[in-house]
């Protein structure tokens, strides 16, 4: 509990002005303070002062200061205040209900001593204590007071215990600064001692909270708070409230709801504090203030109304909820449940053990709360603290429960509380909740979907699933169907009128006691509601967009109410106003019945008159006359007169009661007259006999004569028989046509049996009347057995006939038994007929009778004795019976005996026993029929909403896709995803994605997010939230699931959508501001970039201006770009832009204005432009202005204007002149004769300058083949006239290539340049001269000349000549020239090693060219040596071949056989070499095995009988997908399996192929699912193929087939297993790890029945081997014969060819 100061109600004064008393009213709406001036101030609950009045002394003469107010209390109704004073008096002031009402003293109680304290616990009862020690009670009703308790001590305080209206007394004699807490028995449970606290003063006052959960004790400047802890069972001290300068607290008052505490002080101040543990807002509509652990104030924020929810047991309240359209309160404590109606302020607290909050509350009834929990319905009436009732039911729909609590008052019934609910779906129970007993149960033949009691609880309406409306009268236990096709029904409030709708008719029962009387109106729409108010009842009908109301006849409704109120005069007066109709007639009948029961005979007479029942009306008229006369004579209403009572008994046809009433009054004559008038002679005579009436004989005679007169011969006969005249009686019986009665009399009288005439008359009459049994009895009695037997047979009295026949005619017994059975069958007594047919040995009839009589066990017993053909047709009928009894096993047995297995399947199907049905179905139906049956049934279940059952059916027949579709259609996405994950894991991601999109469209974004993220598509989630403007969610998802930059991108887009300061704050918060600015600028969103930079990072502005300028430049907006470049501080960029666009003026302007250094760049640009337009002078001027002569030289050189270039260079860059001249010379040389003149001129200049080297250089550069004279002159010029050759000459000449070569050679020889002379001869192809010079002048160059000759031959391609010189060089030459045949031919003449070197080179070449087949044939021709350098070639050949298309056919055999033979040869060679048992050897052995499988497959594909062998080989190859292209291998295996109808394997392999195909597209194998290949030897870790090996159209065909097959329920997506419980093609057993050898023909494991070869590790399956040999013999296939030949080599020989088919 916490105290928080709210406000000061009364300001304190400077001196002592003690607040003596304070009090809150019971309704918490008023607060009273009594001041030191004895004035009572009145405040409202908000603390506003609204009124005041002065108190009075007991005697005015003593003055106003003669007393002190010691006690003050409000009355329970808050309209009065009692004030106890020390001048020995208690005053009661009426203060009224409104503020400002006049205050008057309404009671005063004068006492003998001062009043010390006062309470007002109950209406009219005031309790107060006196100084002399008495506790007295004042009664405000009679203005008297009395002592209830006396003691000698001063009464200090009183306290009341509200729930028991009791009082407590306390005494004190000083203060010791201790607080002592006492238990219920008065024992001390806790003490708080503050005597050592020097700051604590004495305690002056204390107050407990209304709930008793807290106590506040006042002292000096301090309020101490003690809180009761229910868990600890002890008081806990809270932090004290210290208030400086408050001074001593003299009075405390707590508001009744516990939310406020007021404290009065010694100085006259009053402070108000808020008291609460916690406060919360619920749904933005209600404020919850927890003022204590067990007390909560609930305040409606819109209306201001308050409800105080409190646990009477002091339990701590957990959470308070407001449910039922914000009207009803629900709260739990540890042991109780609190409920309340806010509107009526009715609160309940009932014992309730915690159920984990699983209760369901229904608030449809205003008087009672229905709580469903764990199959139990509990009812709690608002305002009552006891559970009204609880019942067990599983049906929690409020439409299936009806409660009526005192809804219409009935005479003589104080409390009427009834409940109707469902025990099961077809049974209603009604319970009286007052006596807590069952009123009755209603069993129905169909499921009930709605029920409701009428307001009195005497009638029950209910409707079943077939739309039939039933009325059940609880008093009479009668059930009536009153309407079919009922779509709406309701009781009219306040009456027993029923309104219902049937198709297009509105049906109204104004008198439900006559349900056949119904008023009907045609309707267009549907009834939606029923409203009754202001004396008018309207049915609201929705007609499409319009709503129409139909008004009911209020008078007819009023009649029913009058009847209920037993106001029959009002009912009659009302019916008088109506015309006669079926409804009115029913009401008159009801009223007549009730009026008679109430003995209101005049009303009853009027009713019968209205109904046209003249007899009853007249009879009642006479009765009323008698009653009126009796009333005049004896008083009263006359209905107690015996004649009236007797006549009413007669009217009720209770003649015995009337007789008793007459005889009680000794009115024998009246009783006899009554019977005579009614022709009840027998009763009349009995009365006469009993009373000994003198007219008895005359009465008898008169009776007999009357019988004869009225032709009642039978009755007359009985009279004669009674009087002993038997002959006369027989005659009368026969006259009356009653021969049987005559026969009975005759057979009982011996004297008549001997009278033959009588016997003949009787027997003739009996036979004429077809009373054959009686005639037979008569004949048997007189001994005529044959006649008796005939009569018995005619009369079907077979028991007597058989008994007679057994004695008289034994041979006829069997025939009689059959006839007896036939008769019983005709009489539908089939049960009885069975034994008679058995006696007559008529088995078929006995069986049919047993079936008809439903004697099933007897029928089975008889059938079991018959032959099968006879019995077969009867078994199914019996089976149907047992199926109906759910004895399915017996039924199944019978169906099977009757050859009707399909009916047994149907039985199991209808019963939902799908496993049994499936087990039976697969025995006798095709898989397709089973599927159709199950799918049809599943669709039916689906329509009924039984989705789990439907799913089970679909799964049973392997149709998970249909179940998935069903869940998708019903939007049960969790179930859908569960199935997809189980059966289509590969589609799970797509499914999540699809669901995400659907949910997004529906606006269910949270669910959509879940599915998108499950599909790993976080981008779609972000996009969804972005579109819906939910940026926080988008950011959350991007951060949690996106990459490093994704959430930054989202934050950027979010900020962009916000703009302005908000964008800056957001980006700053995420630390992404600078990144966002850069991104915006780079993305061209400059406006946003400028906005962000302007608001937050001004230093980034120049950078953005620069980017914007570049963007504008690209867009061609040069003026705007110029402005932006300048803003960015980059004018040079603007200049360059204008230069680039040849806008020289603009460039000049910008340069001069903003960047003078760039003026030169402008001039250079203009110069370049001028050069391009060949304005050389202009260009030269620009460049010289720009001080860039080197550019002028460059441009002249490019324009081939060397003279100009040299001129500029000479003038402005003399240092580069020499270099330029050299360059000029080089260019002249390049250009040939065109530049000859220039070279000659230059040479002359060098020569004159003595620069011979340079002169030679120039002369030697002269190249003009067309002018040989000139060339010779130049060569001669090279040698000086004195023929002395200097080193400079030699060096110059040797550095040049001279033409013509012979001349040059001669020149070189003259100069002793031997090497150069030889080279010149070689270049002139003068080989013999070159050899001679080398031989004669310098033998060292002999080898050099030979080498150059070889090179020459090579270069010239003269290989044939080269062979004689250098064979290896020639071979290399052949290889280079790709003359491979010649190369190999020459190489073959060398040695094996040389040959295989060039074979390898040729093979490599062919493989590169894509001709792997030719490369392979090389090794077939020349063998495969064990040369490690060749290993890669062999591997490459293998890889090329297994990847090659078109190799999966019989025609490919020769290629596969070649590869196999080459690899076999290699492996045989490896075994003999040093490479044996190396990893390379193992790898080639595996390749050999694979090649053998491929070759054998091609061979088998050419022979029809071996198609399964080919398929098995394709499947066996899958274990080598680490070496083979996986997609191709799975495709071939799948197609092969499909071809031999192994659909399960085909489906799995082709599905895997599609997975690989998708992986190739995606570029990784991460998404591959290996679940189908667990526990097999098919590898998971395989290389991803680089490209698709199967064409697109073939892939599409496979995709379509797989999709089709996935819908086939018969298909099992599991690989077939063998006796090892392992995949049949796996070499390794799953459980044991045992490794089996592969069959040499199929690759499948050889488990038993094996053929072993000589070479270890080679085995074959005997059946496969025999099959293969047979195929070879029959087909003469060369390929298969070649396979056998290879096996013979590979396996070390073949076994004997004898066949073994054991």
PDB file of N, CA, C and O in Angstrom, residues 1355-1383:
ATOM      1  N   UNK A1355      61.427 -24.460 -91.871  1.00  0.00           N
ATOM      2  CA  UNK A1355      60.617 -23.280 -92.205  1.00  0.00           C
ATOM      3  C   UNK A1355      59.986 -23.412 -93.579  1.00  0.00           C
ATOM      4  O   UNK A1355      58.871 -22.961 -93.813  1.00  0.00           O
ATOM      5  N   UNK A1356      60.705 -24.016 -94.489  1.00  0.00           N
ATOM      6  CA  UNK A1356      60.197 -24.166 -95.839  1.00  0.00           C
ATOM      7  C   UNK A1356      59.268 -25.372 -95.956  1.00  0.00           C
ATOM      8  O   UNK A1356      58.640 -25.566 -96.992  1.00  0.00           O
ATOM      9  N   UNK A1357      59.184 -26.174 -94.863  1.00  0.00           N
ATOM     10  CA  UNK A1357      58.325 -27.355 -94.904  1.00  0.00           C
ATOM     11  C   UNK A1357      58.889 -28.464 -95.767  1.00  0.00           C
ATOM     12  O   UNK A1357      58.166 -29.362 -96.192  1.00  0.00           O
ATOM     13  N   UNK A1358      60.126 -28.440 -96.007  1.00  0.00           N
ATOM     14  CA  UNK A1358      60.768 -29.492 -96.824  1.00  0.00           C
ATOM     15  C   UNK A1358      61.206 -30.612 -95.901  1.00  0.00           C
ATOM     16  O   UNK A1358      62.400 -30.841 -95.678  1.00  0.00           O
ATOM     17  N   UNK A1359      60.111 -31.323 -95.347  1.00  0.00           N
ATOM     18  CA  UNK A1359      60.386 -32.317 -94.307  1.00  0.00           C
ATOM     19  C   UNK A1359      61.083 -33.528 -94.884  1.00  0.00           C
ATOM     20  O   UNK A1359      61.954 -34.129 -94.252  1.00  0.00           O
ATOM     21  N   UNK A1360      60.690 -33.891 -96.107  1.00  0.00           N
ATOM     22  CA  UNK A1360      61.298 -35.094 -96.707  1.00  0.00           C
ATOM     23  C   UNK A1360      62.820 -34.941 -96.810  1.00  0.00           C
ATOM     24  O   UNK A1360      63.577 -35.881 -96.585  1.00  0.00           O
ATOM     25  N   UNK A1361      63.232 -33.736 -97.147  1.00  0.00           N
ATOM     26  CA  UNK A1361      64.676 -33.461 -97.207  1.00  0.00           C
ATOM     27  C   UNK A1361      65.280 -33.509 -95.812  1.00  0.00           C
ATOM     28  O   UNK A1361      66.433 -33.914 -95.625  1.00  0.00           O
ATOM     29  N   UNK A1362      64.442 -33.092 -94.787  1.00  0.00           N
ATOM     30  CA  UNK A1362      64.931 -32.999 -93.407  1.00  0.00           C
ATOM     31  C   UNK A1362      65.144 -34.380 -92.794  1.00  0.00           C
ATOM     32  O   UNK A1362      66.012 -34.551 -91.942  1.00  0.00           O
ATOM     33  N   UNK A1363      64.387 -35.356 -93.283  1.00  0.00           N
ATOM     34  CA  UNK A1363      64.491 -36.698 -92.694  1.00  0.00           C
ATOM     35  C   UNK A1363      65.911 -37.208 -92.787  1.00  0.00           C
ATOM     36  O   UNK A1363      66.458 -37.766 -91.843  1.00  0.00           O
ATOM     37  N   UNK A1364      66.475 -36.981 -93.915  1.00  0.00           N
ATOM     38  CA  UNK A1364      67.850 -37.439 -94.084  1.00  0.00           C
ATOM     39  C   UNK A1364      68.828 -36.691 -93.208  1.00  0.00           C
ATOM     40  O   UNK A1364      69.895 -37.206 -92.865  1.00  0.00           O
ATOM     41  N   UNK A1365      68.492 -35.452 -92.824  1.00  0.00           N
ATOM     42  CA  UNK A1365      69.394 -34.622 -92.008  1.00  0.00           C
ATOM     43  C   UNK A1365      69.187 -34.889 -90.524  1.00  0.00           C
ATOM     44  O   UNK A1365      70.151 -35.138 -89.790  1.00  0.00           O
ATOM     45  N   UNK A1366      67.835 -34.834 -90.032  1.00  0.00           N
ATOM     46  CA  UNK A1366      67.531 -34.952 -88.577  1.00  0.00           C
ATOM     47  C   UNK A1366      66.140 -35.559 -88.442  1.00  0.00           C
ATOM     48  O   UNK A1366      65.120 -34.888 -88.624  1.00  0.00           O
ATOM     49  N   UNK A1367      66.107 -36.881 -88.119  1.00  0.00           N
ATOM     50  CA  UNK A1367      64.814 -37.599 -88.057  1.00  0.00           C
ATOM     51  C   UNK A1367      63.895 -36.986 -87.006  1.00  0.00           C
ATOM     52  O   UNK A1367      62.726 -36.727 -87.262  1.00  0.00           O
ATOM     53  N   UNK A1368      64.422 -36.755 -85.807  1.00  0.00           N
ATOM     54  CA  UNK A1368      63.567 -36.233 -84.709  1.00  0.00           C
ATOM     55  C   UNK A1368      63.023 -34.866 -85.077  1.00  0.00           C
ATOM     56  O   UNK A1368      61.855 -34.543 -84.832  1.00  0.00           O
ATOM     57  N   UNK A1369      63.899 -34.064 -85.686  1.00  0.00           N
ATOM     58  CA  UNK A1369      63.432 -32.737 -86.112  1.00  0.00           C
ATOM     59  C   UNK A1369      62.342 -32.884 -87.159  1.00  0.00           C
ATOM     60  O   UNK A1369      61.353 -32.152 -87.165  1.00  0.00           O
ATOM     61  N   UNK A1370      62.561 -33.848 -88.065  1.00  0.00           N
ATOM     62  CA  UNK A1370      61.561 -34.086 -89.107  1.00  0.00           C
ATOM     63  C   UNK A1370      60.238 -34.512 -88.488  1.00  0.00           C
ATOM     64  O   UNK A1370      59.166 -34.057 -88.896  1.00  0.00           O
ATOM     65  N   UNK A1371      60.332 -35.434 -87.477  1.00  0.00           N
ATOM     66  CA  UNK A1371      59.092 -35.884 -86.804  1.00  0.00           C
ATOM     67  C   UNK A1371      58.387 -34.706 -86.144  1.00  0.00           C
ATOM     68  O   UNK A1371      57.164 -34.557 -86.219  1.00  0.00           O
ATOM     69  N   UNK A1372      59.191 -33.904 -85.470  1.00  0.00           N
ATOM     70  CA  UNK A1372      58.596 -32.710 -84.849  1.00  0.00           C
ATOM     71  C   UNK A1372      57.945 -31.839 -85.910  1.00  0.00           C
ATOM     72  O   UNK A1372      56.883 -31.254 -85.693  1.00  0.00           O
ATOM     73  N   UNK A1373      58.644 -31.761 -87.054  1.00  0.00           N
ATOM     74  CA  UNK A1373      58.132 -30.954 -88.148  1.00  0.00           C
ATOM     75  C   UNK A1373      56.795 -31.505 -88.641  1.00  0.00           C
ATOM     76  O   UNK A1373      55.833 -30.773 -88.868  1.00  0.00           O
ATOM     77  N   UNK A1374      56.745 -32.853 -88.830  1.00  0.00           N
ATOM     78  CA  UNK A1374      55.478 -33.479 -89.241  1.00  0.00           C
ATOM     79  C   UNK A1374      54.362 -33.172 -88.237  1.00  0.00           C
ATOM     80  O   UNK A1374      53.225 -32.884 -88.605  1.00  0.00           O
ATOM     81  N   UNK A1375      54.769 -33.253 -86.975  1.00  0.00           N
ATOM     82  CA  UNK A1375      53.773 -32.994 -85.911  1.00  0.00           C
ATOM     83  C   UNK A1375      53.276 -31.551 -85.993  1.00  0.00           C
ATOM     84  O   UNK A1375      52.082 -31.280 -85.918  1.00  0.00           O
ATOM     85  N   UNK A1376      54.210 -30.646 -86.148  1.00  0.00           N
ATOM     86  CA  UNK A1376      53.820 -29.234 -86.236  1.00  0.00           C
ATOM     87  C   UNK A1376      52.927 -28.984 -87.438  1.00  0.00           C
ATOM     88  O   UNK A1376      52.004 -28.189 -87.406  1.00  0.00           O
ATOM     89  N   UNK A1377      53.246 -29.685 -88.560  1.00  0.00           N
ATOM     90  CA  UNK A1377      52.466 -29.487 -89.777  1.00  0.00           C
ATOM     91  C   UNK A1377      51.199 -30.348 -89.784  1.00  0.00           C
ATOM     92  O   UNK A1377      50.447 -30.334 -90.751  1.00  0.00           O
ATOM     93  N   UNK A1378      50.996 -31.111 -88.672  1.00  0.00           N
ATOM     94  CA  UNK A1378      49.840 -31.972 -88.503  1.00  0.00           C
ATOM     95  C   UNK A1378      49.749 -33.031 -89.589  1.00  0.00           C
ATOM     96  O   UNK A1378      48.678 -33.448 -90.018  1.00  0.00           O
ATOM     97  N   UNK A1379      50.949 -33.433 -90.053  1.00  0.00           N
ATOM     98  CA  UNK A1379      51.007 -34.580 -90.976  1.00  0.00           C
ATOM     99  C   UNK A1379      51.196 -35.837 -90.124  1.00  0.00           C
ATOM    100  O   UNK A1379      52.271 -36.456 -90.100  1.00  0.00           O
ATOM    101  N   UNK A1380      50.124 -36.180 -89.406  1.00  0.00           N
ATOM    102  CA  UNK A1380      50.256 -37.179 -88.350  1.00  0.00           C
ATOM    103  C   UNK A1380      50.495 -38.581 -88.887  1.00  0.00           C
ATOM    104  O   UNK A1380      51.262 -39.360 -88.309  1.00  0.00           O
ATOM    105  N   UNK A1381      49.851 -38.896 -89.994  1.00  0.00           N
ATOM    106  CA  UNK A1381      50.017 -40.254 -90.522  1.00  0.00           C
ATOM    107  C   UNK A1381      51.473 -40.476 -90.936  1.00  0.00           C
ATOM    108  O   UNK A1381      52.078 -41.524 -90.660  1.00  0.00           O
ATOM    109  N   UNK A1382      52.016 -39.451 -91.640  1.00  0.00           N
ATOM    110  CA  UNK A1382      53.420 -39.511 -92.076  1.00  0.00           C
ATOM    111  C   UNK A1382      54.338 -39.592 -90.857  1.00  0.00           C
ATOM    112  O   UNK A1382      55.304 -40.365 -90.810  1.00  0.00           O
ATOM    113  N   UNK A1383      53.973 -38.751 -89.850  1.00  0.00           N
ATOM    114  CA  UNK A1383      54.776 -38.702 -88.612  1.00  0.00           C
ATOM    115  C   UNK A1383      54.806 -40.072 -87.951  1.00  0.00           C
ATOM    116  O   UNK A1383      55.883 -40.577 -87.592  1.00  0.00           O
TER     117      UNK A1383
END
